[in-house]
Protein backbone atom coordinates (compact mmCIF):
# COMPACT_ATOMS: atom_id res chain seq x y z
CA UNK A 1 0.00 0.00 0.00
CA UNK A 2 1.15 3.51 -0.72
CA UNK A 3 1.89 6.03 2.02
CA UNK A 4 3.13 9.60 2.33
CA UNK A 5 5.09 11.27 5.11
CA UNK A 6 5.45 14.99 5.59
CA UNK A 7 7.98 15.28 8.41
CA UNK A 8 7.38 18.95 9.21
CA UNK A 9 4.02 19.75 10.80
CA UNK A 10 4.72 23.48 11.02
CA UNK A 11 7.20 25.71 9.21
CA UNK A 12 7.68 29.45 9.66
CA UNK A 13 9.64 31.49 7.15
CA UNK A 14 10.17 35.20 6.64
CA UNK A 15 8.59 36.88 3.66
CA UNK A 16 11.06 36.87 0.78
CA UNK A 17 12.96 33.86 2.09
CA UNK A 18 13.20 30.59 0.23
CA UNK A 19 11.02 27.62 1.13
CA UNK A 20 11.35 23.85 0.98
CA UNK A 21 8.62 21.49 2.18
CA UNK A 22 9.56 17.86 2.51
CA UNK A 23 7.61 14.86 1.26
CA UNK A 24 8.60 11.20 1.35
CA UNK A 25 6.50 8.48 -0.19
CA UNK A 26 6.33 4.73 -0.12
CA UNK A 27 5.20 2.91 -3.23
CA UNK A 28 6.54 -0.06 -5.14
CA UNK A 29 6.51 1.38 -8.63
CA UNK A 30 6.84 4.84 -10.14
CA UNK A 31 4.12 6.85 -8.48
CA UNK A 32 2.05 9.78 -9.54
CA UNK A 33 2.94 12.62 -7.14
CA UNK A 34 1.03 15.76 -6.32
CA UNK A 35 1.22 18.85 -4.16
CA UNK A 36 -1.97 20.57 -3.06
CA UNK A 37 -2.48 23.77 -1.07
CA UNK A 38 -5.39 24.45 1.26
CA UNK A 39 -6.23 27.92 2.53
CA UNK A 40 -8.42 28.21 5.65
CA UNK A 41 -12.01 27.18 4.97
CA UNK A 42 -11.23 26.20 1.41
CA UNK A 43 -10.89 23.01 -0.55
CA UNK A 44 -7.60 21.75 -1.90
CA UNK A 45 -6.03 23.38 -4.95
CA UNK A 46 -3.57 21.51 -7.16
CA UNK A 47 -0.13 23.18 -7.26
CA UNK A 48 1.73 20.70 -9.45
CA UNK A 49 2.03 17.05 -10.38
CA UNK A 50 4.59 14.54 -11.58
CA UNK A 51 4.04 11.27 -13.38
CA UNK A 52 6.97 10.90 -15.79
CA UNK A 53 9.69 12.75 -17.67
CA UNK A 54 11.66 15.68 -16.31
CA UNK A 55 12.06 15.21 -12.56
CA UNK A 56 11.82 18.96 -11.89
CA UNK A 57 8.25 20.13 -12.37
CA UNK A 58 6.91 23.64 -12.36
CA UNK A 59 3.58 24.55 -10.87
CA UNK A 60 1.37 27.51 -10.26
CA UNK A 61 2.17 30.45 -7.99
CA UNK A 62 5.93 30.09 -8.57
CA UNK A 63 6.24 26.67 -6.93
CA UNK A 64 8.37 23.80 -8.19
CA UNK A 65 9.07 20.28 -6.98
CA UNK A 66 11.77 17.73 -7.66
CA UNK A 67 11.21 13.98 -7.84
CA UNK A 68 14.15 11.99 -6.46
CA UNK A 69 13.59 8.28 -6.91
CA UNK A 70 16.70 7.30 -4.90
CA UNK A 71 15.39 9.19 -1.88
CA UNK A 72 11.67 8.49 -2.43
CA UNK A 73 11.12 12.20 -2.11
CA UNK A 74 9.13 14.91 -3.84
CA UNK A 75 10.03 18.16 -2.08
CA UNK A 76 8.24 21.41 -2.84
CA UNK A 77 10.26 24.61 -3.24
CA UNK A 78 9.73 28.29 -3.80
CA UNK A 79 12.60 30.79 -4.12
CA UNK A 80 10.83 33.73 -2.48
CA UNK A 81 7.80 33.33 -0.24
CA UNK A 82 4.94 35.83 -0.21
CA UNK A 83 2.64 36.46 2.75
CA UNK A 84 -0.24 35.03 0.68
CA UNK A 85 1.52 31.64 0.60
CA UNK A 86 0.58 31.04 4.24
CA UNK A 87 -1.60 27.93 4.09
CA UNK A 88 -1.49 24.18 4.60
CA UNK A 89 0.34 22.10 2.02
CA UNK A 90 -0.38 18.45 1.28
CA UNK A 91 1.70 15.96 -0.65
CA UNK A 92 -0.17 13.05 -2.23
CA UNK A 93 0.72 9.86 -4.07
CA UNK A 94 -1.38 7.99 -6.57
CA UNK A 95 -0.97 4.44 -7.79
CA UNK A 96 -0.74 3.53 -11.43
CA UNK A 97 -3.67 1.17 -11.03
CA UNK A 98 -6.80 2.74 -9.73
CA UNK A 99 -7.32 6.37 -9.04
CA UNK A 100 -6.99 6.66 -5.29
CA UNK A 101 -4.76 9.41 -3.90
CA UNK A 102 -3.18 8.96 -0.49
CA UNK A 103 -2.37 12.19 1.32
CA UNK A 104 0.28 13.08 3.84
CA UNK A 105 -0.59 14.75 7.11
CA UNK A 106 0.18 18.21 5.79
CA UNK A 107 2.61 21.03 6.61
CA UNK A 108 1.27 24.31 7.89
CA UNK A 109 3.27 27.24 6.53
CA UNK A 110 3.36 30.53 8.38
CA UNK A 111 4.99 33.60 6.84
CA UNK A 112 6.53 36.31 9.01
CA UNK A 113 6.51 39.88 7.74
CA UNK B 1 -15.43 25.25 -16.35
CA UNK B 2 -17.58 25.02 -13.25
CA UNK B 3 -15.92 23.47 -10.22
CA UNK B 4 -17.06 20.76 -7.85
CA UNK B 5 -20.11 21.98 -5.95
CA UNK B 6 -20.84 20.89 -2.39
CA UNK B 7 -23.59 21.74 0.03
CA UNK B 8 -24.15 22.67 2.73
CA UNK B 9 -20.94 24.53 3.66
CA UNK B 10 -21.51 24.11 7.39
CA UNK B 11 -23.65 21.82 9.52
CA UNK B 12 -24.01 21.49 13.27
CA UNK B 13 -25.94 18.52 14.63
CA UNK B 14 -26.30 16.67 17.89
CA UNK B 15 -24.85 13.20 18.32
CA UNK B 16 -27.14 10.40 17.20
CA UNK B 17 -28.81 12.67 14.64
CA UNK B 18 -28.50 12.06 10.91
CA UNK B 19 -26.98 14.32 8.26
CA UNK B 20 -26.52 14.29 4.49
CA UNK B 21 -24.05 16.01 2.22
CA UNK B 22 -24.43 16.62 -1.48
CA UNK B 23 -21.83 16.84 -4.25
CA UNK B 24 -22.06 17.76 -7.91
CA UNK B 25 -18.81 16.93 -9.75
CA UNK B 26 -17.31 18.57 -12.81
CA UNK B 27 -19.24 17.67 -15.92
CA UNK B 28 -17.73 14.67 -17.67
CA UNK B 29 -15.67 13.49 -14.71
CA UNK B 30 -16.34 9.79 -14.35
CA UNK B 31 -14.70 9.34 -10.96
CA UNK B 32 -16.01 10.86 -7.74
CA UNK B 33 -14.46 10.65 -4.27
CA UNK B 34 -15.52 11.48 -0.75
CA UNK B 35 -12.75 12.30 1.69
CA UNK B 36 -12.91 12.96 5.42
CA UNK B 37 -10.48 15.55 6.80
CA UNK B 38 -10.24 15.71 10.57
CA UNK B 39 -8.75 18.91 11.95
CA UNK B 40 -4.96 18.86 11.71
CA UNK B 41 -4.83 15.80 9.47
CA UNK B 42 -4.64 15.04 5.78
CA UNK B 43 -7.73 13.93 3.87
CA UNK B 44 -8.65 10.26 4.17
CA UNK B 45 -10.55 8.49 1.43
CA UNK B 46 -13.99 7.23 2.42
CA UNK B 47 -15.37 6.04 -0.90
CA UNK B 48 -14.59 6.16 -4.61
CA UNK B 49 -17.16 5.89 -7.41
CA UNK B 50 -16.52 5.19 -11.07
CA UNK B 51 -19.64 6.38 -12.85
CA UNK B 52 -22.37 5.01 -10.57
CA UNK B 53 -20.44 2.00 -9.29
CA UNK B 54 -18.38 1.76 -6.11
CA UNK B 55 -14.67 1.16 -6.72
CA UNK B 56 -13.36 1.36 -3.16
CA UNK B 57 -15.29 1.74 0.09
CA UNK B 58 -12.90 -0.15 2.33
CA UNK B 59 -12.47 2.77 4.75
CA UNK B 60 -16.13 3.74 4.92
CA UNK B 61 -17.66 2.96 8.36
CA UNK B 62 -20.61 1.13 6.85
CA UNK B 63 -22.48 0.77 10.12
CA UNK B 64 -23.21 4.49 10.05
CA UNK B 65 -22.02 5.94 6.73
CA UNK B 66 -23.62 5.40 3.35
CA UNK B 67 -23.11 6.98 -0.06
CA UNK B 68 -24.71 6.78 -3.43
CA UNK B 69 -24.16 8.21 -6.86
CA UNK B 70 -27.32 7.98 -8.85
CA UNK B 71 -27.06 8.17 -12.64
CA UNK B 72 -23.31 8.56 -12.36
CA UNK B 73 -23.42 12.30 -11.66
CA UNK B 74 -24.43 13.79 -8.28
CA UNK B 75 -23.56 12.01 -5.06
CA UNK B 76 -24.88 12.02 -1.52
CA UNK B 77 -22.99 11.00 1.62
CA UNK B 78 -25.06 10.23 4.71
CA UNK B 79 -24.18 9.67 8.35
CA UNK B 80 -26.73 8.00 10.62
CA UNK B 81 -26.36 8.16 13.57
CA UNK B 82 -23.56 10.70 13.95
CA UNK B 83 -20.90 10.44 16.64
CA UNK B 84 -18.71 13.14 18.12
CA UNK B 85 -15.67 11.78 16.26
CA UNK B 86 -17.41 12.39 12.93
CA UNK B 87 -16.71 16.11 13.34
CA UNK B 88 -14.60 16.90 10.29
CA UNK B 89 -14.61 18.50 6.87
CA UNK B 90 -16.09 16.26 4.20
CA UNK B 91 -14.50 16.89 0.85
CA UNK B 92 -15.84 15.79 -2.49
CA UNK B 93 -13.51 15.53 -5.46
CA UNK B 94 -13.81 14.42 -9.06
CA UNK B 95 -11.36 13.42 -11.74
CA UNK B 96 -11.12 12.17 -15.26
CA UNK B 97 -10.47 8.50 -15.83
CA UNK B 98 -6.80 8.51 -14.87
CA UNK B 99 -5.32 9.73 -11.60
CA UNK B 100 -2.53 11.41 -13.55
CA UNK B 101 -4.80 14.39 -14.04
CA UNK B 102 -5.14 14.88 -10.30
CA UNK B 103 -8.37 15.69 -8.58
CA UNK B 104 -10.50 18.81 -8.43
CA UNK B 105 -11.86 19.36 -4.94
CA UNK B 106 -14.95 21.11 -3.76
CA UNK B 107 -14.85 23.56 -0.84
CA UNK B 108 -16.08 20.92 1.56
CA UNK B 109 -18.75 20.65 4.22
CA UNK B 110 -17.64 21.35 7.78
CA UNK B 111 -19.58 19.10 10.15
CA UNK B 112 -19.66 19.71 13.89
CA UNK B 113 -21.27 17.07 16.07
CA UNK B 114 -22.10 18.26 19.59
Short mmCIF file of N, CA and C in Angstrom, two decimals, chain A:
data_model
loop_
_atom_site.label_atom_id
_atom_site.label_comp_id
_atom_site.label_asym_id
_atom_site.label_seq_id
_atom_site.Cartn_x
_atom_site.Cartn_y
_atom_site.Cartn_z
N UNK A 1 0.85 -1.20 0.00
CA UNK A 1 0.00 0.00 0.00
C UNK A 1 0.88 1.25 0.00
N UNK A 2 0.39 2.27 -0.64
CA UNK A 2 1.15 3.51 -0.72
C UNK A 2 0.98 4.32 0.55
N UNK A 3 1.99 5.14 0.87
CA UNK A 3 1.89 6.03 2.02
C UNK A 3 2.74 7.27 1.76
N UNK A 4 2.43 8.33 2.49
CA UNK A 4 3.13 9.60 2.33
C UNK A 4 3.46 10.15 3.71
N UNK A 5 4.67 10.65 3.87
CA UNK A 5 5.09 11.27 5.11
C UNK A 5 5.55 12.69 4.85
N UNK A 6 4.98 13.61 5.60
CA UNK A 6 5.45 14.99 5.59
C UNK A 6 6.04 15.25 6.97
N UNK A 7 7.36 15.27 7.09
CA UNK A 7 7.98 15.28 8.41
C UNK A 7 7.75 16.56 9.21
N UNK A 8 7.52 17.66 8.52
CA UNK A 8 7.38 18.95 9.21
C UNK A 8 5.91 19.31 9.34
N UNK A 9 5.42 19.40 10.58
CA UNK A 9 4.02 19.75 10.80
C UNK A 9 3.82 21.24 10.61
N UNK A 10 4.78 22.03 11.14
CA UNK A 10 4.72 23.48 11.02
C UNK A 10 6.05 24.00 10.51
N UNK A 11 5.99 25.01 9.64
CA UNK A 11 7.20 25.71 9.21
C UNK A 11 6.89 27.20 9.18
N UNK A 12 7.82 27.99 9.71
CA UNK A 12 7.68 29.45 9.66
C UNK A 12 8.87 30.02 8.90
N UNK A 13 8.58 30.84 7.92
CA UNK A 13 9.64 31.49 7.15
C UNK A 13 9.33 32.98 7.05
N UNK A 14 10.35 33.77 6.83
CA UNK A 14 10.17 35.20 6.64
C UNK A 14 9.79 35.49 5.19
N UNK A 15 8.98 36.50 5.01
CA UNK A 15 8.59 36.88 3.66
C UNK A 15 9.83 37.21 2.85
N UNK A 16 9.89 36.67 1.63
CA UNK A 16 11.06 36.87 0.78
C UNK A 16 12.09 35.78 0.88
N UNK A 17 12.01 34.96 1.92
CA UNK A 17 12.96 33.86 2.09
C UNK A 17 12.55 32.69 1.21
N UNK A 18 13.50 31.78 1.02
CA UNK A 18 13.20 30.59 0.23
C UNK A 18 12.49 29.55 1.11
N UNK A 19 11.83 28.61 0.43
CA UNK A 19 11.02 27.62 1.13
C UNK A 19 11.27 26.23 0.55
N UNK A 20 11.35 25.24 1.42
CA UNK A 20 11.35 23.85 0.98
C UNK A 20 10.50 23.04 1.93
N UNK A 21 9.49 22.39 1.40
CA UNK A 21 8.62 21.49 2.18
C UNK A 21 8.94 20.06 1.77
N UNK A 22 9.13 19.22 2.78
CA UNK A 22 9.56 17.86 2.51
C UNK A 22 8.40 16.89 2.37
N UNK A 23 8.60 15.92 1.49
CA UNK A 23 7.61 14.86 1.26
C UNK A 23 8.36 13.58 0.92
N UNK A 24 8.06 12.52 1.66
CA UNK A 24 8.60 11.20 1.35
C UNK A 24 7.45 10.24 1.14
N UNK A 25 7.58 9.39 0.14
CA UNK A 25 6.50 8.48 -0.19
C UNK A 25 7.01 7.05 -0.14
N UNK A 26 6.04 6.15 -0.05
CA UNK A 26 6.33 4.73 -0.12
C UNK A 26 5.39 4.12 -1.14
N UNK A 27 5.99 3.57 -2.19
CA UNK A 27 5.20 2.91 -3.23
C UNK A 27 6.12 2.06 -4.06
N UNK A 28 5.67 0.91 -4.49
CA UNK A 28 6.54 -0.06 -5.14
C UNK A 28 6.97 0.30 -6.53
N UNK A 29 6.18 1.03 -7.25
CA UNK A 29 6.51 1.38 -8.63
C UNK A 29 6.65 2.89 -8.75
N UNK A 30 6.79 3.39 -9.95
CA UNK A 30 6.84 4.84 -10.14
C UNK A 30 5.47 5.43 -9.84
N UNK A 31 5.43 6.31 -8.88
CA UNK A 31 4.12 6.85 -8.48
C UNK A 31 3.75 8.11 -9.26
N UNK A 32 2.50 8.45 -9.14
CA UNK A 32 2.05 9.78 -9.54
C UNK A 32 2.10 10.63 -8.27
N UNK A 33 2.72 11.79 -8.33
CA UNK A 33 2.94 12.62 -7.14
C UNK A 33 2.32 13.99 -7.33
N UNK A 34 1.76 14.50 -6.26
CA UNK A 34 1.03 15.76 -6.32
C UNK A 34 1.35 16.60 -5.09
N UNK A 35 1.25 17.92 -5.27
CA UNK A 35 1.22 18.85 -4.16
C UNK A 35 -0.05 19.68 -4.28
N UNK A 36 -0.77 19.76 -3.14
CA UNK A 36 -1.97 20.57 -3.06
C UNK A 36 -1.77 21.61 -1.97
N UNK A 37 -2.49 22.74 -2.11
CA UNK A 37 -2.48 23.77 -1.07
C UNK A 37 -3.92 24.00 -0.61
N UNK A 38 -4.07 24.23 0.68
CA UNK A 38 -5.39 24.45 1.26
C UNK A 38 -5.36 25.71 2.12
N UNK A 39 -6.09 26.71 1.71
CA UNK A 39 -6.23 27.92 2.53
C UNK A 39 -7.37 27.70 3.51
N UNK A 40 -7.39 28.43 4.62
CA UNK A 40 -8.42 28.21 5.65
C UNK A 40 -9.83 28.25 5.08
N UNK A 41 -10.62 27.23 5.40
CA UNK A 41 -12.01 27.18 4.97
C UNK A 41 -12.21 26.86 3.51
N UNK A 42 -11.14 26.48 2.85
CA UNK A 42 -11.23 26.20 1.41
C UNK A 42 -10.93 24.73 1.12
N UNK A 43 -11.28 24.34 -0.10
CA UNK A 43 -10.89 23.01 -0.55
C UNK A 43 -9.43 23.00 -0.95
N UNK A 44 -8.98 21.90 -1.52
CA UNK A 44 -7.60 21.75 -1.90
C UNK A 44 -7.41 22.16 -3.36
N UNK A 45 -6.35 22.93 -3.60
CA UNK A 45 -6.03 23.38 -4.95
C UNK A 45 -4.74 22.72 -5.41
N UNK A 46 -4.75 22.18 -6.62
CA UNK A 46 -3.57 21.51 -7.16
C UNK A 46 -2.49 22.53 -7.52
N UNK A 47 -1.27 22.32 -6.95
CA UNK A 47 -0.13 23.18 -7.26
C UNK A 47 0.67 22.63 -8.44
N UNK A 48 0.95 21.33 -8.39
CA UNK A 48 1.73 20.70 -9.45
C UNK A 48 1.63 19.19 -9.32
N UNK A 49 2.10 18.50 -10.36
CA UNK A 49 2.03 17.05 -10.38
C UNK A 49 3.20 16.49 -11.18
N UNK A 50 3.55 15.24 -10.84
CA UNK A 50 4.59 14.54 -11.58
C UNK A 50 4.11 13.13 -11.86
N UNK A 51 4.30 12.68 -13.11
CA UNK A 51 4.04 11.27 -13.38
C UNK A 51 5.08 10.65 -14.30
N UNK A 52 5.89 11.46 -14.97
CA UNK A 52 6.97 10.90 -15.79
C UNK A 52 7.78 12.06 -16.35
N UNK A 53 8.92 11.73 -16.99
CA UNK A 53 9.69 12.75 -17.67
C UNK A 53 10.60 13.53 -16.75
N UNK A 54 10.77 14.81 -17.06
CA UNK A 54 11.66 15.68 -16.31
C UNK A 54 11.31 15.62 -14.81
N UNK A 55 12.32 15.39 -13.99
CA UNK A 55 12.06 15.21 -12.56
C UNK A 55 11.84 16.53 -11.84
N UNK A 56 12.10 17.65 -12.47
CA UNK A 56 11.82 18.96 -11.89
C UNK A 56 10.57 19.50 -12.57
N UNK A 57 9.52 19.68 -11.80
CA UNK A 57 8.25 20.13 -12.37
C UNK A 57 7.90 21.51 -11.84
N UNK A 58 7.33 22.29 -12.72
CA UNK A 58 6.91 23.64 -12.36
C UNK A 58 5.41 23.65 -12.12
N UNK A 59 4.99 24.46 -11.17
CA UNK A 59 3.58 24.55 -10.87
C UNK A 59 3.10 25.98 -10.89
N UNK A 60 1.93 26.17 -10.31
CA UNK A 60 1.37 27.51 -10.26
C UNK A 60 1.96 28.27 -9.08
N UNK A 61 1.77 29.58 -9.08
CA UNK A 61 2.17 30.45 -7.99
C UNK A 61 3.68 30.44 -7.74
N UNK A 62 4.48 30.07 -8.72
CA UNK A 62 5.93 30.09 -8.57
C UNK A 62 6.53 28.90 -7.86
N UNK A 63 5.74 27.87 -7.60
CA UNK A 63 6.24 26.67 -6.93
C UNK A 63 6.85 25.68 -7.93
N UNK A 64 7.80 24.90 -7.43
CA UNK A 64 8.37 23.80 -8.19
C UNK A 64 8.62 22.64 -7.24
N UNK A 65 8.77 21.45 -7.80
CA UNK A 65 9.07 20.28 -6.98
C UNK A 65 9.99 19.36 -7.76
N UNK A 66 10.81 18.63 -7.03
CA UNK A 66 11.77 17.73 -7.66
C UNK A 66 11.55 16.31 -7.18
N UNK A 67 11.37 15.40 -8.12
CA UNK A 67 11.21 13.98 -7.84
C UNK A 67 12.60 13.33 -7.77
N UNK A 68 12.89 12.72 -6.62
CA UNK A 68 14.15 11.99 -6.46
C UNK A 68 13.83 10.55 -6.11
N UNK A 69 13.96 9.68 -7.10
CA UNK A 69 13.59 8.28 -6.91
C UNK A 69 14.47 7.63 -5.84
N UNK A 70 15.76 7.94 -5.83
CA UNK A 70 16.70 7.30 -4.90
C UNK A 70 16.37 7.63 -3.45
N UNK A 71 15.74 8.77 -3.24
CA UNK A 71 15.39 9.19 -1.88
C UNK A 71 13.90 9.06 -1.60
N UNK A 72 13.14 8.58 -2.58
CA UNK A 72 11.67 8.49 -2.43
C UNK A 72 11.10 9.81 -1.94
N UNK A 73 11.56 10.88 -2.58
CA UNK A 73 11.12 12.20 -2.11
C UNK A 73 10.54 13.03 -3.26
N UNK A 74 9.75 13.98 -2.87
CA UNK A 74 9.13 14.91 -3.84
C UNK A 74 8.95 16.23 -3.09
N UNK A 75 10.04 16.94 -2.88
CA UNK A 75 10.03 18.16 -2.08
C UNK A 75 9.56 19.36 -2.88
N UNK A 76 8.81 20.20 -2.23
CA UNK A 76 8.24 21.41 -2.84
C UNK A 76 9.12 22.60 -2.48
N UNK A 77 9.37 23.47 -3.46
CA UNK A 77 10.26 24.61 -3.24
C UNK A 77 9.65 25.88 -3.84
N UNK A 78 10.07 26.99 -3.22
CA UNK A 78 9.73 28.29 -3.80
C UNK A 78 10.87 29.24 -3.44
N UNK A 79 11.42 29.97 -4.40
CA UNK A 79 12.60 30.79 -4.12
C UNK A 79 12.33 31.98 -3.21
N UNK A 80 11.12 32.55 -3.28
CA UNK A 80 10.83 33.73 -2.48
C UNK A 80 9.36 33.67 -2.05
N UNK A 81 9.15 33.53 -0.76
CA UNK A 81 7.80 33.33 -0.24
C UNK A 81 7.08 34.66 -0.07
N UNK A 82 5.80 34.66 -0.39
CA UNK A 82 4.94 35.83 -0.21
C UNK A 82 3.99 35.56 0.95
N UNK A 83 3.52 36.65 1.60
CA UNK A 83 2.64 36.46 2.75
C UNK A 83 1.40 35.64 2.38
N UNK A 84 0.96 35.75 1.11
CA UNK A 84 -0.24 35.03 0.68
C UNK A 84 -0.01 33.53 0.54
N UNK A 85 1.24 33.09 0.67
CA UNK A 85 1.52 31.64 0.60
C UNK A 85 1.21 30.93 1.91
N UNK A 86 0.92 31.67 2.96
CA UNK A 86 0.58 31.04 4.24
C UNK A 86 -0.66 30.17 4.07
N UNK A 87 -0.52 28.89 4.33
CA UNK A 87 -1.60 27.93 4.09
C UNK A 87 -1.11 26.57 4.57
N UNK A 88 -1.92 25.55 4.31
CA UNK A 88 -1.49 24.18 4.60
C UNK A 88 -1.21 23.49 3.27
N UNK A 89 -0.12 22.74 3.25
CA UNK A 89 0.34 22.10 2.02
C UNK A 89 0.32 20.58 2.21
N UNK A 90 -0.26 19.91 1.21
CA UNK A 90 -0.38 18.45 1.28
C UNK A 90 0.30 17.81 0.08
N UNK A 91 1.10 16.80 0.37
CA UNK A 91 1.70 15.96 -0.65
C UNK A 91 0.82 14.72 -0.80
N UNK A 92 0.67 14.23 -2.01
CA UNK A 92 -0.17 13.05 -2.23
C UNK A 92 0.47 12.14 -3.27
N UNK A 93 0.21 10.86 -3.13
CA UNK A 93 0.72 9.86 -4.07
C UNK A 93 -0.43 9.05 -4.62
N UNK A 94 -0.36 8.78 -5.92
CA UNK A 94 -1.38 7.99 -6.57
C UNK A 94 -0.75 6.78 -7.21
N UNK A 95 -1.46 5.67 -7.18
CA UNK A 95 -0.97 4.44 -7.79
C UNK A 95 -1.28 4.42 -9.27
N UNK A 96 -0.51 3.65 -9.99
CA UNK A 96 -0.74 3.53 -11.43
C UNK A 96 -2.08 2.87 -11.69
N UNK A 97 -2.39 1.87 -10.87
CA UNK A 97 -3.67 1.17 -11.03
C UNK A 97 -4.67 1.77 -10.07
N UNK A 98 -5.82 2.11 -10.58
CA UNK A 98 -6.80 2.74 -9.73
C UNK A 98 -6.53 4.22 -9.59
N UNK A 99 -7.44 4.93 -9.08
CA UNK A 99 -7.32 6.37 -9.04
C UNK A 99 -7.16 6.96 -7.66
N UNK A 100 -6.99 6.15 -6.65
CA UNK A 100 -6.99 6.66 -5.29
C UNK A 100 -5.72 7.46 -5.00
N UNK A 101 -5.87 8.62 -4.41
CA UNK A 101 -4.76 9.41 -3.90
C UNK A 101 -4.67 9.22 -2.40
N UNK A 102 -3.44 9.01 -1.92
CA UNK A 102 -3.18 8.96 -0.49
C UNK A 102 -2.43 10.23 -0.11
N UNK A 103 -2.93 10.92 0.92
CA UNK A 103 -2.37 12.19 1.32
C UNK A 103 -1.48 12.05 2.55
N UNK A 104 -0.49 12.94 2.62
CA UNK A 104 0.28 13.08 3.84
C UNK A 104 -0.49 13.89 4.86
N UNK A 105 0.09 14.05 6.04
CA UNK A 105 -0.59 14.75 7.11
C UNK A 105 -0.59 16.26 6.98
N UNK A 106 0.18 16.78 6.04
CA UNK A 106 0.18 18.21 5.79
C UNK A 106 1.28 18.96 6.52
N UNK A 107 1.68 20.09 5.97
CA UNK A 107 2.61 21.03 6.61
C UNK A 107 1.97 22.40 6.61
N UNK A 108 1.85 22.98 7.80
CA UNK A 108 1.27 24.31 7.89
C UNK A 108 2.39 25.34 7.78
N UNK A 109 2.27 26.20 6.78
CA UNK A 109 3.27 27.24 6.53
C UNK A 109 2.79 28.57 7.08
N UNK A 110 3.62 29.18 7.90
CA UNK A 110 3.36 30.53 8.38
C UNK A 110 4.44 31.45 7.83
N UNK A 111 4.06 32.65 7.45
CA UNK A 111 4.99 33.60 6.84
C UNK A 111 5.08 34.84 7.74
N UNK A 112 6.30 35.13 8.18
CA UNK A 112 6.53 36.31 9.01
C UNK A 112 6.79 37.52 8.14
N UNK A 113 6.26 38.67 8.54
CA UNK A 113 6.51 39.88 7.74
C UNK A 113 7.96 40.34 7.83
#
